[in-house]
Amino acid sequence: MVELRCDPGWVEERLAESFEYRGGPLGVGEAASPEVLEYFEGIFPASTLQVWRTIGFDGLAEGRNWITNPLEWAPAVESWLEGMELPFPPQRWWCITRTPMGSMQLWGEVSGPALAIKSVLGAFSPNGSVQRDMADPMMRERMGCDELLIPSEDGGVEDDVTGRSLVDVGFERFGSLAADEVFALVPAYCLSGRMEASMLAVEPAVAHVAFLGQSTQPTMRPDMLAAFGGEIADLLAAQGVVDPATGKPITFNQ
């Protein structure tokens, strides 16, 4: 049986492991102010606030994962969620991380890290399976740390001709991003229908992602784990597969 932990020492260990494997903070972000920490106390897990206290709102994984100040990113989140019907209970959503192209990982105050938005493509990806874990204080704390450290990806954002990742092209052409910048297609994909390396530029992060939210007709991708989780769990359980995070047979919330 795997002994689960979520104490401050475990958070420190997870930070050290992540820095060694993916790369540490870039040192170009901002510290988490006492006001921000006080505002989100009780809203986010203590593990999330500990990560903020330790490294602030900064880039990780060589600039491929950015821990965001949820208050600063609130306008972008509101732009995308306005008028959207989500497959979750009513709640406030916050952006906790973002990618170089502005894709956002959102944390719901009820559902946790259950919604991601690929800003370039206008795609919402719900993950209802994490809602069950939010009811478990241990798992909630663990997610509060891990979701900040595991990079999301700008999957599908590739040059129409070469097939190369536009993020890779952006780093080659422009170098590292500042904390308030994103790589952007100009004109935006939602307006041109094209993804070409020649269209890449660097834009203000929050303003550009908010603009995409106002300009894009979003789509809601199916929640595959919610739809097929039970069948997958039955297959895995039949094979005796154990979730390394819990030490229990793998299951999915449906």
PDB file of C-alpha atoms in Angstrom:
ATOM      1  CA  MET A   1       0.000   0.000   0.000  1.00  0.00           C
ATOM      2  CA  VAL A   2       1.348   3.397  -0.975  1.00  0.00           C
ATOM      3  CA  GLU A   3       1.448   5.807   1.958  1.00  0.00           C
ATOM      4  CA  LEU A   4       0.037   9.098   0.749  1.00  0.00           C
ATOM      5  CA  ARG A   5       1.310  12.429   2.023  1.00  0.00           C
ATOM      6  CA  CYS A   6       0.319  16.030   1.527  1.00  0.00           C
ATOM      7  CA  ASP A   7       2.282  17.743   4.288  1.00  0.00           C
ATOM      8  CA  PRO A   8       4.606  20.741   3.687  1.00  0.00           C
ATOM      9  CA  GLY A   9       7.607  18.419   3.533  1.00  0.00           C
ATOM     10  CA  TRP A  10       5.962  16.463   0.723  1.00  0.00           C
ATOM     11  CA  VAL A  11       5.326  19.696  -1.193  1.00  0.00           C
ATOM     12  CA  GLU A  12       9.012  20.604  -0.845  1.00  0.00           C
ATOM     13  CA  GLU A  13       9.981  17.179  -2.163  1.00  0.00           C
ATOM     14  CA  ARG A  14       7.618  17.515  -5.135  1.00  0.00           C
ATOM     15  CA  LEU A  15       9.090  20.922  -5.953  1.00  0.00           C
ATOM     16  CA  ALA A  16      12.638  19.553  -5.821  1.00  0.00           C
ATOM     17  CA  GLU A  17      11.717  16.582  -8.017  1.00  0.00           C
ATOM     18  CA  SER A  18       9.981  18.812 -10.557  1.00  0.00           C
ATOM     19  CA  PHE A  19      12.877  21.268 -10.708  1.00  0.00           C
ATOM     20  CA  GLU A  20      15.374  18.457 -11.241  1.00  0.00           C
ATOM     21  CA  TYR A  21      13.297  16.756 -13.924  1.00  0.00           C
ATOM     22  CA  ARG A  22      11.793  19.720 -15.811  1.00  0.00           C
ATOM     23  CA  GLY A  23      13.781  22.755 -14.718  1.00  0.00           C
ATOM     24  CA  GLY A  24      13.306  25.285 -11.953  1.00  0.00           C
ATOM     25  CA  PRO A  25      11.805  28.778 -11.891  1.00  0.00           C
ATOM     26  CA  LEU A  26      12.985  31.220 -14.541  1.00  0.00           C
ATOM     27  CA  GLY A  27      13.165  34.028 -12.011  1.00  0.00           C
ATOM     28  CA  VAL A  28      11.262  36.497 -14.205  1.00  0.00           C
ATOM     29  CA  GLY A  29       7.904  36.411 -12.433  1.00  0.00           C
ATOM     30  CA  GLU A  30       6.561  38.095  -9.325  1.00  0.00           C
ATOM     31  CA  ALA A  31       6.277  37.076  -5.699  1.00  0.00           C
ATOM     32  CA  ALA A  32       2.891  36.155  -4.292  1.00  0.00           C
ATOM     33  CA  SER A  33       1.872  39.168  -2.233  1.00  0.00           C
ATOM     34  CA  PRO A  34       0.432  38.797   1.280  1.00  0.00           C
ATOM     35  CA  GLU A  35      -2.822  40.218  -0.072  1.00  0.00           C
ATOM     36  CA  VAL A  36      -3.111  37.507  -2.737  1.00  0.00           C
ATOM     37  CA  LEU A  37      -2.250  34.756  -0.264  1.00  0.00           C
ATOM     38  CA  GLU A  38      -4.837  36.053   2.192  1.00  0.00           C
ATOM     39  CA  TYR A  39      -7.480  36.371  -0.525  1.00  0.00           C
ATOM     40  CA  PHE A  40      -7.148  32.748  -1.608  1.00  0.00           C
ATOM     41  CA  GLU A  41      -6.721  31.177   1.822  1.00  0.00           C
ATOM     42  CA  GLY A  42      -9.524  28.650   2.101  1.00  0.00           C
ATOM     43  CA  ILE A  43     -10.260  28.848  -1.625  1.00  0.00           C
ATOM     44  CA  PHE A  44      -7.192  26.926  -2.766  1.00  0.00           C
ATOM     45  CA  PRO A  45      -5.500  24.061  -0.928  1.00  0.00           C
ATOM     46  CA  ALA A  46      -2.717  24.942   1.493  1.00  0.00           C
ATOM     47  CA  SER A  47      -0.303  23.149  -0.848  1.00  0.00           C
ATOM     48  CA  THR A  48      -1.086  25.638  -3.624  1.00  0.00           C
ATOM     49  CA  LEU A  49      -0.357  28.586  -1.364  1.00  0.00           C
ATOM     50  CA  GLN A  50       2.882  26.932  -0.248  1.00  0.00           C
ATOM     51  CA  VAL A  51       4.048  26.658  -3.865  1.00  0.00           C
ATOM     52  CA  TRP A  52       3.149  30.311  -4.410  1.00  0.00           C
ATOM     53  CA  ARG A  53       5.087  31.354  -1.304  1.00  0.00           C
ATOM     54  CA  THR A  54       8.108  29.374  -2.460  1.00  0.00           C
ATOM     55  CA  ILE A  55       8.404  30.404  -6.118  1.00  0.00           C
ATOM     56  CA  GLY A  56       5.711  33.006  -6.720  1.00  0.00           C
ATOM     57  CA  PHE A  57       4.058  33.335 -10.113  1.00  0.00           C
ATOM     58  CA  ASP A  58       6.822  32.305 -12.476  1.00  0.00           C
ATOM     59  CA  GLY A  59       7.755  30.159 -15.438  1.00  0.00           C
ATOM     60  CA  LEU A  60       8.851  26.545 -15.032  1.00  0.00           C
ATOM     61  CA  ALA A  61      10.009  23.774 -17.351  1.00  0.00           C
ATOM     62  CA  GLU A  62      12.148  26.173 -19.407  1.00  0.00           C
ATOM     63  CA  GLY A  63       9.191  28.489 -19.907  1.00  0.00           C
ATOM     64  CA  ARG A  64       6.708  25.845 -21.052  1.00  0.00           C
ATOM     65  CA  ASN A  65       4.640  26.025 -17.876  1.00  0.00           C
ATOM     66  CA  TRP A  66       3.644  29.275 -16.181  1.00  0.00           C
ATOM     67  CA  ILE A  67       2.120  29.489 -12.717  1.00  0.00           C
ATOM     68  CA  THR A  68      -0.324  32.370 -12.918  1.00  0.00           C
ATOM     69  CA  ASN A  69      -1.724  34.913 -10.494  1.00  0.00           C
ATOM     70  CA  PRO A  70      -5.432  33.994 -10.570  1.00  0.00           C
ATOM     71  CA  LEU A  71      -6.517  37.562  -9.871  1.00  0.00           C
ATOM     72  CA  GLU A  72      -4.519  38.949 -12.800  1.00  0.00           C
ATOM     73  CA  TRP A  73      -5.891  36.259 -15.112  1.00  0.00           C
ATOM     74  CA  ALA A  74      -9.511  36.684 -14.024  1.00  0.00           C
ATOM     75  CA  PRO A  75     -10.379  38.916 -17.036  1.00  0.00           C
ATOM     76  CA  ALA A  76      -9.180  36.215 -19.446  1.00  0.00           C
ATOM     77  CA  VAL A  77     -11.169  33.520 -17.649  1.00  0.00           C
ATOM     78  CA  GLU A  78     -14.300  35.664 -17.590  1.00  0.00           C
ATOM     79  CA  SER A  79     -13.935  36.382 -21.303  1.00  0.00           C
ATOM     80  CA  TRP A  80     -13.941  32.678 -22.123  1.00  0.00           C
ATOM     81  CA  LEU A  81     -16.636  31.566 -19.686  1.00  0.00           C
ATOM     82  CA  GLU A  82     -19.192  34.276 -20.403  1.00  0.00           C
ATOM     83  CA  GLY A  83     -22.306  32.604 -21.786  1.00  0.00           C
ATOM     84  CA  MET A  84     -20.802  29.093 -21.671  1.00  0.00           C
ATOM     85  CA  GLU A  85     -22.765  26.199 -20.198  1.00  0.00           C
ATOM     86  CA  LEU A  86     -20.331  23.984 -18.332  1.00  0.00           C
ATOM     87  CA  PRO A  87     -20.955  20.376 -17.240  1.00  0.00           C
ATOM     88  CA  PHE A  88     -20.241  21.322 -13.627  1.00  0.00           C
ATOM     89  CA  PRO A  89     -22.114  22.884 -10.709  1.00  0.00           C
ATOM     90  CA  PRO A  90     -22.153  26.712 -10.623  1.00  0.00           C
ATOM     91  CA  GLN A  91     -18.893  27.996  -9.163  1.00  0.00           C
ATOM     92  CA  ARG A  92     -16.066  30.481  -9.607  1.00  0.00           C
ATOM     93  CA  TRP A  93     -13.210  29.397 -11.857  1.00  0.00           C
ATOM     94  CA  TRP A  94      -9.600  30.577 -11.640  1.00  0.00           C
ATOM     95  CA  CYS A  95      -6.622  30.203 -13.972  1.00  0.00           C
ATOM     96  CA  ILE A  96      -3.769  28.474 -12.125  1.00  0.00           C
ATOM     97  CA  THR A  97      -1.344  27.758 -14.984  1.00  0.00           C
ATOM     98  CA  ARG A  98      -0.968  28.654 -18.634  1.00  0.00           C
ATOM     99  CA  THR A  99       1.146  27.598 -21.595  1.00  0.00           C
ATOM    100  CA  PRO A 100       3.352  29.689 -23.924  1.00  0.00           C
ATOM    101  CA  MET A 101       0.417  29.987 -26.377  1.00  0.00           C
ATOM    102  CA  GLY A 102      -2.080  30.922 -23.679  1.00  0.00           C
ATOM    103  CA  SER A 103      -3.889  27.650 -23.009  1.00  0.00           C
ATOM    104  CA  MET A 104      -5.253  27.781 -19.454  1.00  0.00           C
ATOM    105  CA  GLN A 105      -5.726  25.206 -16.711  1.00  0.00           C
ATOM    106  CA  LEU A 106      -8.667  26.299 -14.586  1.00  0.00           C
ATOM    107  CA  TRP A 107      -9.461  25.437 -10.984  1.00  0.00           C
ATOM    108  CA  GLY A 108     -13.083  25.481  -9.912  1.00  0.00           C
ATOM    109  CA  GLU A 109     -13.813  26.287  -6.288  1.00  0.00           C
ATOM    110  CA  VAL A 110     -16.079  23.214  -6.209  1.00  0.00           C
ATOM    111  CA  SER A 111     -14.718  20.933  -8.946  1.00  0.00           C
ATOM    112  CA  GLY A 112     -10.994  21.622  -8.671  1.00  0.00           C
ATOM    113  CA  PRO A 113      -8.715  21.348 -11.746  1.00  0.00           C
ATOM    114  CA  ALA A 114     -11.538  20.054 -13.912  1.00  0.00           C
ATOM    115  CA  LEU A 115     -11.440  22.385 -16.915  1.00  0.00           C
ATOM    116  CA  ALA A 116      -8.767  23.280 -19.460  1.00  0.00           C
ATOM    117  CA  ILE A 117      -9.080  25.756 -22.320  1.00  0.00           C
ATOM    118  CA  LYS A 118      -6.928  25.596 -25.446  1.00  0.00           C
ATOM    119  CA  SER A 119      -7.113  29.263 -26.341  1.00  0.00           C
ATOM    120  CA  VAL A 120      -5.764  29.083 -29.897  1.00  0.00           C
ATOM    121  CA  LEU A 121      -8.216  26.336 -30.877  1.00  0.00           C
ATOM    122  CA  GLY A 122     -11.117  27.542 -28.751  1.00  0.00           C
ATOM    123  CA  ALA A 123     -11.513  24.099 -27.179  1.00  0.00           C
ATOM    124  CA  PHE A 124     -12.869  23.422 -23.684  1.00  0.00           C
ATOM    125  CA  SER A 125     -11.739  20.112 -22.159  1.00  0.00           C
ATOM    126  CA  PRO A 126     -13.729  19.092 -19.047  1.00  0.00           C
ATOM    127  CA  ASN A 127     -12.509  16.411 -16.671  1.00  0.00           C
ATOM    128  CA  GLY A 128     -15.296  15.439 -14.333  1.00  0.00           C
ATOM    129  CA  SER A 129     -13.278  12.580 -12.843  1.00  0.00           C
ATOM    130  CA  VAL A 130     -11.406  14.913 -10.493  1.00  0.00           C
ATOM    131  CA  GLN A 131     -14.564  16.088  -8.706  1.00  0.00           C
ATOM    132  CA  ARG A 132     -14.665  12.929  -6.592  1.00  0.00           C
ATOM    133  CA  ASP A 133     -11.102  13.520  -5.450  1.00  0.00           C
ATOM    134  CA  MET A 134     -11.973  17.055  -4.335  1.00  0.00           C
ATOM    135  CA  ALA A 135     -14.113  15.528  -1.580  1.00  0.00           C
ATOM    136  CA  ASP A 136     -11.013  13.801  -0.182  1.00  0.00           C
ATOM    137  CA  PRO A 137      -8.889  16.347   1.761  1.00  0.00           C
ATOM    138  CA  MET A 138      -5.724  14.370   1.071  1.00  0.00           C
ATOM    139  CA  MET A 139      -6.277  14.217  -2.681  1.00  0.00           C
ATOM    140  CA  ARG A 140      -7.355  17.863  -2.811  1.00  0.00           C
ATOM    141  CA  GLU A 141      -4.072  18.904  -1.223  1.00  0.00           C
ATOM    142  CA  ARG A 142      -2.040  16.712  -3.549  1.00  0.00           C
ATOM    143  CA  MET A 143      -3.798  18.095  -6.618  1.00  0.00           C
ATOM    144  CA  GLY A 144      -3.212  21.615  -5.343  1.00  0.00           C
ATOM    145  CA  CYS A 145       0.521  21.049  -5.697  1.00  0.00           C
ATOM    146  CA  ASP A 146       0.758  18.677  -8.641  1.00  0.00           C
ATOM    147  CA  GLU A 147      -1.525  20.666 -10.943  1.00  0.00           C
ATOM    148  CA  LEU A 148       0.876  23.610 -10.709  1.00  0.00           C
ATOM    149  CA  LEU A 149       3.934  21.547 -11.561  1.00  0.00           C
ATOM    150  CA  ILE A 150       2.714  19.300 -14.386  1.00  0.00           C
ATOM    151  CA  PRO A 151       2.915  21.252 -17.662  1.00  0.00           C
ATOM    152  CA  SER A 152      -0.039  21.472 -19.996  1.00  0.00           C
ATOM    153  CA  GLU A 153       0.682  21.410 -23.720  1.00  0.00           C
ATOM    154  CA  ASP A 154      -0.418  23.411 -26.736  1.00  0.00           C
ATOM    155  CA  GLY A 155      -1.323  20.239 -28.595  1.00  0.00           C
ATOM    156  CA  GLY A 156      -2.550  20.688 -32.140  1.00  0.00           C
ATOM    157  CA  VAL A 157      -0.997  24.146 -32.502  1.00  0.00           C
ATOM    158  CA  GLU A 158       1.311  23.310 -35.397  1.00  0.00           C
ATOM    159  CA  ASP A 159       2.459  24.909 -38.623  1.00  0.00           C
ATOM    160  CA  ASP A 160       0.045  24.051 -41.441  1.00  0.00           C
ATOM    161  CA  VAL A 161       2.899  23.361 -43.858  1.00  0.00           C
ATOM    162  CA  THR A 162       5.717  21.819 -41.833  1.00  0.00           C
ATOM    163  CA  GLY A 163       3.741  20.315 -38.960  1.00  0.00           C
ATOM    164  CA  ARG A 164       6.205  21.775 -36.471  1.00  0.00           C
ATOM    165  CA  SER A 165       5.047  22.875 -33.047  1.00  0.00           C
ATOM    166  CA  LEU A 166       4.537  26.635 -33.093  1.00  0.00           C
ATOM    167  CA  VAL A 167       5.739  26.760 -29.492  1.00  0.00           C
ATOM    168  CA  ASP A 168       9.092  25.304 -30.562  1.00  0.00           C
ATOM    169  CA  VAL A 169       9.287  27.792 -33.427  1.00  0.00           C
ATOM    170  CA  GLY A 170       8.438  30.616 -31.047  1.00  0.00           C
ATOM    171  CA  PHE A 171      11.250  29.757 -28.655  1.00  0.00           C
ATOM    172  CA  GLU A 172      13.716  29.511 -31.540  1.00  0.00           C
ATOM    173  CA  ARG A 173      12.663  32.849 -33.004  1.00  0.00           C
ATOM    174  CA  PHE A 174      11.946  34.975 -29.930  1.00  0.00           C
ATOM    175  CA  GLY A 175      13.699  33.213 -27.073  1.00  0.00           C
ATOM    176  CA  SER A 176      12.191  33.103 -23.604  1.00  0.00           C
ATOM    177  CA  LEU A 177       8.938  34.843 -22.818  1.00  0.00           C
ATOM    178  CA  ALA A 178       8.415  37.370 -20.062  1.00  0.00           C
ATOM    179  CA  ALA A 179       5.876  36.541 -17.375  1.00  0.00           C
ATOM    180  CA  ASP A 180       3.280  38.763 -19.042  1.00  0.00           C
ATOM    181  CA  GLU A 181       3.801  37.550 -22.627  1.00  0.00           C
ATOM    182  CA  VAL A 182       2.523  34.762 -24.882  1.00  0.00           C
ATOM    183  CA  PHE A 183       3.326  33.561 -28.363  1.00  0.00           C
ATOM    184  CA  ALA A 184       0.408  34.516 -30.591  1.00  0.00           C
ATOM    185  CA  LEU A 185      -0.817  34.061 -34.133  1.00  0.00           C
ATOM    186  CA  VAL A 186      -1.440  37.426 -35.816  1.00  0.00           C
ATOM    187  CA  PRO A 187      -4.080  37.472 -37.131  1.00  0.00           C
ATOM    188  CA  ALA A 188      -5.569  34.986 -34.687  1.00  0.00           C
ATOM    189  CA  TYR A 189      -6.440  31.487 -35.895  1.00  0.00           C
ATOM    190  CA  CYS A 190     -10.113  32.112 -35.113  1.00  0.00           C
ATOM    191  CA  LEU A 191     -10.062  34.967 -37.650  1.00  0.00           C
ATOM    192  CA  SER A 192      -7.784  33.572 -40.359  1.00  0.00           C
ATOM    193  CA  GLY A 193      -8.199  29.801 -40.096  1.00  0.00           C
ATOM    194  CA  ARG A 194      -4.441  29.490 -40.612  1.00  0.00           C
ATOM    195  CA  MET A 195      -1.517  28.390 -38.473  1.00  0.00           C
ATOM    196  CA  GLU A 196       1.773  29.428 -40.008  1.00  0.00           C
ATOM    197  CA  ALA A 197       5.109  30.128 -38.377  1.00  0.00           C
ATOM    198  CA  SER A 198       5.353  33.411 -40.283  1.00  0.00           C
ATOM    199  CA  MET A 199       2.305  34.648 -38.334  1.00  0.00           C
ATOM    200  CA  LEU A 200       3.913  34.210 -34.902  1.00  0.00           C
ATOM    201  CA  ALA A 201       4.355  37.240 -32.678  1.00  0.00           C
ATOM    202  CA  VAL A 202       4.745  38.046 -28.983  1.00  0.00           C
ATOM    203  CA  GLU A 203       1.700  39.666 -27.371  1.00  0.00           C
ATOM    204  CA  PRO A 204       0.587  40.760 -23.874  1.00  0.00           C
ATOM    205  CA  ALA A 205      -0.610  37.555 -22.248  1.00  0.00           C
ATOM    206  CA  VAL A 206      -3.841  38.373 -20.421  1.00  0.00           C
ATOM    207  CA  ALA A 207      -5.069  40.877 -23.009  1.00  0.00           C
ATOM    208  CA  HIS A 208      -4.455  38.501 -25.911  1.00  0.00           C
ATOM    209  CA  VAL A 209      -6.094  35.488 -24.270  1.00  0.00           C
ATOM    210  CA  ALA A 210      -9.076  37.653 -23.299  1.00  0.00           C
ATOM    211  CA  PHE A 211      -9.285  38.848 -26.915  1.00  0.00           C
ATOM    212  CA  LEU A 212      -9.344  35.244 -28.113  1.00  0.00           C
ATOM    213  CA  GLY A 213     -12.164  34.527 -25.682  1.00  0.00           C
ATOM    214  CA  GLN A 214     -14.191  37.371 -27.142  1.00  0.00           C
ATOM    215  CA  SER A 215     -13.427  36.458 -30.756  1.00  0.00           C
ATOM    216  CA  THR A 216     -13.629  32.654 -30.781  1.00  0.00           C
ATOM    217  CA  GLN A 217     -16.656  30.393 -31.132  1.00  0.00           C
ATOM    218  CA  PRO A 218     -15.668  27.813 -28.501  1.00  0.00           C
ATOM    219  CA  THR A 219     -16.334  24.091 -28.614  1.00  0.00           C
ATOM    220  CA  MET A 220     -16.859  21.730 -25.687  1.00  0.00           C
ATOM    221  CA  ARG A 221     -14.937  18.496 -26.076  1.00  0.00           C
ATOM    222  CA  PRO A 222     -16.522  15.348 -24.624  1.00  0.00           C
ATOM    223  CA  ASP A 223     -15.416  14.285 -21.170  1.00  0.00           C
ATOM    224  CA  MET A 224     -13.969  10.927 -22.167  1.00  0.00           C
ATOM    225  CA  LEU A 225     -13.203   9.789 -18.630  1.00  0.00           C
ATOM    226  CA  ALA A 226     -16.716  10.602 -17.478  1.00  0.00           C
ATOM    227  CA  ALA A 227     -18.172   8.790 -20.491  1.00  0.00           C
ATOM    228  CA  PHE A 228     -15.989   5.687 -20.495  1.00  0.00           C
ATOM    229  CA  GLY A 229     -14.267   5.724 -17.118  1.00  0.00           C
ATOM    230  CA  GLY A 230     -16.331   2.877 -15.730  1.00  0.00           C
ATOM    231  CA  GLU A 231     -15.506   0.549 -18.604  1.00  0.00           C
ATOM    232  CA  ILE A 232     -11.823   1.461 -18.448  1.00  0.00           C
ATOM    233  CA  ALA A 233     -11.765   0.959 -14.686  1.00  0.00           C
ATOM    234  CA  ASP A 234     -13.340  -2.490 -15.030  1.00  0.00           C
ATOM    235  CA  LEU A 235     -10.677  -3.523 -17.537  1.00  0.00           C
ATOM    236  CA  LEU A 236      -7.847  -2.204 -15.369  1.00  0.00           C
ATOM    237  CA  ALA A 237      -9.289  -3.724 -12.206  1.00  0.00           C
ATOM    238  CA  ALA A 238      -9.558  -7.098 -13.936  1.00  0.00           C
ATOM    239  CA  GLN A 239      -5.830  -6.872 -14.608  1.00  0.00           C
ATOM    240  CA  GLY A 240      -5.077  -5.881 -11.021  1.00  0.00           C
ATOM    241  CA  VAL A 241      -3.781  -2.425 -11.953  1.00  0.00           C
ATOM    242  CA  VAL A 242      -3.259  -0.145  -8.937  1.00  0.00           C
ATOM    243  CA  ASP A 243      -3.191   3.653  -8.967  1.00  0.00           C
ATOM    244  CA  PRO A 244       0.306   4.582  -7.698  1.00  0.00           C
ATOM    245  CA  ALA A 245      -1.064   7.804  -6.204  1.00  0.00           C
ATOM    246  CA  THR A 246      -3.613   6.070  -3.979  1.00  0.00           C
ATOM    247  CA  GLY A 247      -2.457   2.475  -3.679  1.00  0.00           C
ATOM    248  CA  LYS A 248      -5.985   1.394  -4.591  1.00  0.00           C
ATOM    249  CA  PRO A 249      -7.491  -0.139  -7.750  1.00  0.00           C
ATOM    250  CA  ILE A 250      -7.878   2.488 -10.453  1.00  0.00           C
ATOM    251  CA  THR A 251     -11.369   3.975 -10.654  1.00  0.00           C
ATOM    252  CA  PHE A 252     -12.956   6.905 -12.490  1.00  0.00           C
ATOM    253  CA  ASN A 253     -15.751   9.161 -11.360  1.00  0.00           C
ATOM    254  CA  GLN A 254     -18.701   8.936 -13.749  1.00  0.00           C
TER     255      GLN A 254
END
